[in-house]
Amino acid sequence: MSGGLTLSDGSAAEGVVASGTDYIRYARGIQMCWGTANLNGPVTEKNKRVSFPKAFKRNYIILTTHNANVGSAPVGIGWESSTSFSIGTLDNSGSTAHTGWLAIGYWK
């Protein structure tokens, strides 16, 4: 195979321009970052800070859930920036949880 991939509407297929541990960047500007976190206590500005492997430029969202096998507290996020966010439990106690997260947005 040679040349680029083309979609059925004639447009060029989305190409990966960079990837690494826990991130991928596409030519059109979409970026995805992901990871896991062990939580011990409520979400606060500084309790559990997670840094993205690569910074976002604008307009990203973070999706998360908790693992029912590790703690029973619901998980929340806050204090988002282009390079990081805070994550913790929503029950305002010292409860523990384990979660995976996925952030999707633009890198350019």
XYZ file of N, CA and C in Angstrom:
324
model
N 0.842 -1.163 0.000
C 0.000 0.000 0.000
C 0.894 1.234 0.000
N 0.538 2.196 -0.805
C 1.284 3.449 -0.806
C 0.308 4.612 -0.798
N 0.772 5.787 -0.382
C -0.094 6.957 -0.319
C -0.933 6.954 0.933
N -1.728 8.001 1.088
C -2.562 8.136 2.269
C -3.883 7.418 2.132
N -4.531 7.201 3.235
C -5.853 6.587 3.246
C -6.910 7.646 2.964
N -7.952 7.266 2.237
C -9.022 8.186 1.895
C -10.347 7.608 2.373
N -11.188 8.464 2.968
C -12.506 8.051 3.417
C -13.467 8.006 2.237
N -14.633 7.396 2.434
C -15.589 7.228 1.347
C -16.072 8.556 0.762
N -16.026 9.644 1.530
C -16.436 10.947 1.007
C -15.301 11.678 0.293
N -14.141 11.037 0.160
C -13.016 11.616 -0.548
C -12.040 12.383 0.331
N -12.371 12.591 1.605
C -11.478 13.324 2.493
C -10.375 12.406 3.003
N -9.283 13.016 3.417
C -8.146 12.245 3.917
C -8.480 11.642 5.278
N -8.015 10.429 5.515
C -8.215 9.776 6.809
C -7.362 10.466 7.866
N -7.819 10.408 9.086
C -7.119 11.027 10.217
C -5.826 10.275 10.480
N -4.700 10.967 10.477
C -3.417 10.339 10.715
C -2.888 10.647 12.099
N -2.217 9.689 12.691
C -1.568 9.883 13.984
C -0.261 10.629 13.735
N -0.063 11.746 14.445
C 1.178 12.499 14.290
C 2.127 12.297 15.467
N 1.591 11.873 16.612
C 2.443 11.599 17.775
C 1.684 10.702 18.738
N 2.428 9.853 19.420
C 1.830 9.021 20.458
C 2.925 8.611 21.423
N 2.500 8.238 22.598
C 3.448 7.812 23.606
C 2.701 7.172 24.754
N 3.359 7.097 25.895
C 2.733 6.510 27.057
C 1.513 7.329 27.449
N 0.337 6.761 27.297
C -0.936 7.330 27.742
C -1.421 8.554 26.965
N -1.013 8.711 25.700
C -1.578 9.781 24.878
C -1.444 9.447 23.394
N -2.292 10.111 22.595
C -2.210 10.027 21.137
C -2.688 11.352 20.567
N -2.014 11.826 19.526
C -2.379 13.067 18.843
C -2.640 12.772 17.371
N -3.735 13.346 16.866
C -4.114 13.169 15.470
C -3.862 14.446 14.688
N -3.674 14.315 13.379
C -3.322 15.429 12.495
C -4.326 16.580 12.560
N -5.583 16.303 12.686
C -6.593 17.372 12.703
C -6.670 18.107 14.037
N -5.881 17.706 15.009
C -5.814 18.434 16.269
C -6.435 17.746 17.466
N -7.070 16.606 17.281
C -7.655 15.877 18.414
C -6.545 15.186 19.201
N -6.680 15.231 20.516
C -5.748 14.542 21.407
C -6.543 13.740 22.424
N -6.047 12.561 22.755
C -6.612 11.748 23.833
C -5.490 11.414 24.810
N -5.781 11.582 26.096
C -4.878 11.179 27.173
C -5.666 10.292 28.123
N -5.017 9.349 28.774
C -5.720 8.447 29.681
C -4.790 7.984 30.793
N -5.398 7.441 31.836
C -4.620 6.920 32.947
C -5.521 6.353 34.023
N -4.928 5.982 35.139
C -5.665 5.485 36.292
C -5.210 6.263 37.526
N -6.027 6.216 38.569
C -5.681 6.911 39.810
C -6.232 6.159 41.002
N -5.434 6.031 42.040
C -5.879 5.525 43.341
C -6.220 6.739 44.189
N -7.426 6.781 44.695
C -7.915 7.952 45.413
C -8.030 7.670 46.901
N -7.742 8.677 47.687
C -7.855 8.577 49.135
C -8.403 9.896 49.660
N -9.700 10.040 49.609
C -10.332 11.244 50.125
C -11.021 12.059 49.054
N -11.627 13.147 49.479
C -12.478 13.938 48.592
C -11.697 14.715 47.533
N -12.403 15.044 46.458
C -11.804 15.877 45.420
C -11.642 17.291 45.972
N -10.415 17.763 45.978
C -10.091 19.136 46.373
C -9.071 19.657 45.372
N -8.762 20.920 45.476
C -7.825 21.518 44.524
C -6.465 20.818 44.534
N -6.038 20.320 45.709
C -4.682 19.776 45.821
C -4.601 18.336 46.299
N -5.707 17.709 46.703
C -5.647 16.368 47.283
C -5.008 15.359 46.330
N -5.533 15.229 45.120
C -4.960 14.298 44.138
C -4.907 15.024 42.808
N -3.733 15.449 42.409
C -3.552 16.182 41.162
C -3.008 15.216 40.114
N -3.613 15.201 38.939
C -3.181 14.345 37.831
C -2.687 15.252 36.714
N -1.492 14.988 36.220
C -0.934 15.750 35.100
C -1.128 14.981 33.795
N -1.539 15.687 32.754
C -1.658 15.066 31.439
C -0.258 14.787 30.889
N -0.093 13.699 30.130
C 1.216 13.442 29.525
C 1.596 14.522 28.505
N 0.615 15.136 27.870
C 0.805 16.255 26.940
C -0.293 17.271 27.214
N 0.035 18.539 27.133
C -0.932 19.590 27.431
C -1.997 19.701 26.334
N -3.177 20.127 26.740
C -4.250 20.456 25.798
C -4.179 21.946 25.492
N -4.584 22.306 24.291
C -4.640 23.719 23.936
C -5.996 24.314 24.300
N -7.081 23.560 24.057
C -8.420 24.095 24.313
C -9.453 22.973 24.299
N -10.628 23.288 24.814
C -11.838 22.469 24.688
C -11.633 20.976 24.923
N -11.359 20.585 26.141
C -11.270 19.154 26.416
C -12.295 18.765 27.472
N -12.593 17.464 27.511
C -13.470 16.901 28.523
C -12.750 15.733 29.187
N -13.144 15.429 30.413
C -12.567 14.292 31.128
C -13.697 13.368 31.533
N -13.545 12.109 31.224
C -14.514 11.086 31.599
C -13.861 10.179 32.630
N -14.619 9.810 33.655
C -14.090 8.924 34.682
C -15.226 8.117 35.308
N -14.859 7.064 35.976
C -15.792 6.252 36.743
C -14.990 5.563 37.831
N -15.641 4.971 38.782
C -14.893 4.248 39.808
C -14.975 2.752 39.564
N -14.040 2.033 40.135
C -14.001 0.591 40.047
C -14.703 0.038 41.281
N -15.808 -0.643 41.104
C -16.598 -1.165 42.229
C -15.820 -2.176 43.063
N -14.745 -2.724 42.526
C -13.931 -3.675 43.276
C -12.967 -2.995 44.249
N -12.753 -1.683 44.082
C -11.822 -0.949 44.938
C -12.524 0.284 45.471
N -13.172 0.159 46.624
C -13.895 1.284 47.214
C -15.288 1.408 46.618
N -16.127 2.162 47.291
C -17.501 2.294 46.816
C -17.928 3.746 46.651
N -17.024 4.675 46.808
C -17.374 6.092 46.719
C -17.411 6.554 45.266
N -18.394 7.385 44.915
C -18.384 7.966 43.567
C -17.189 8.900 43.401
N -16.760 9.087 42.169
C -15.555 9.846 41.852
C -15.930 11.134 41.132
N -15.211 12.211 41.422
C -15.438 13.481 40.747
C -14.120 14.150 40.397
N -14.197 15.133 39.508
C -13.022 15.897 39.091
C -13.288 17.381 39.292
N -12.237 18.166 39.224
C -12.359 19.614 39.324
C -11.017 20.286 39.110
N -11.011 21.607 39.163
C -9.797 22.412 39.048
C -8.987 22.039 37.808
N -9.670 21.970 36.665
C -9.032 21.595 35.415
C -8.191 22.744 34.860
N -7.072 22.386 34.250
C -6.247 23.339 33.505
C -5.795 22.644 32.226
N -5.017 23.307 31.417
C -4.553 22.692 30.171
C -3.547 21.575 30.418
N -2.986 21.502 31.625
C -1.951 20.516 31.914
C -2.320 19.505 32.993
N -3.425 19.746 33.744
C -3.736 18.837 34.848
C -5.163 19.031 35.349
N -5.564 18.174 36.293
C -6.861 18.282 36.953
C -6.776 17.595 38.312
N -7.757 17.881 39.164
C -7.848 17.212 40.461
C -8.920 16.139 40.391
N -8.709 15.057 41.129
C -9.651 13.953 41.125
C -9.740 13.380 42.540
N -10.929 12.970 42.946
C -11.112 12.401 44.277
C -12.515 11.859 44.436
N -12.823 11.426 45.641
C -14.156 10.898 45.917
C -15.121 12.055 46.179
N -16.406 11.781 46.078
C -17.422 12.811 46.257
C -18.131 12.736 47.601
N -17.668 11.890 48.500
C -18.385 11.726 49.763
C -17.790 12.502 50.932
N -16.800 13.354 50.686
C -16.210 14.227 51.704
C -15.672 13.496 52.919
N -15.181 12.297 52.721
C -14.555 11.564 53.824
C -13.221 11.020 53.328
N -12.622 10.164 54.097
C -11.354 9.568 53.711
C -11.512 8.288 52.918
N -12.653 8.089 52.284
C -12.881 6.840 51.556
C -11.918 6.709 50.378
N -11.714 5.484 49.966
C -10.786 5.202 48.882
C -11.550 4.735 47.649
N -10.903 4.862 46.516
C -11.474 4.391 45.257
C -10.347 4.251 44.248
N -10.623 3.547 43.187
C -9.691 3.412 42.067
C -10.479 3.752 40.814
N -9.885 4.518 39.925
C -10.600 4.922 38.723
C -9.674 5.001 37.529
N -10.265 4.860 36.378
C -9.589 5.169 35.131
C -10.174 6.472 34.609
N -9.416 7.211 33.824
C -9.912 8.452 33.256
C -9.459 8.578 31.801
N -10.230 9.323 31.030
C -9.938 9.582 29.624
C -10.248 11.045 29.357
N -9.288 11.772 28.800
C -9.485 13.171 28.424
C -9.386 13.276 26.908
N -10.322 14.001 26.309
C -10.351 14.183 24.856
C -10.519 15.670 24.572
N -9.706 16.195 23.685
C -9.792 17.605 23.318
C -8.830 17.927 22.199
N -8.453 19.198 22.105
C -7.580 19.664 21.020
C -6.194 20.011 21.528
N -5.179 19.620 20.754
C -3.798 19.976 21.083
C -3.289 21.119 20.220
N -4.020 21.428 19.143
C -3.616 22.565 18.296
C -4.815 23.330 17.835
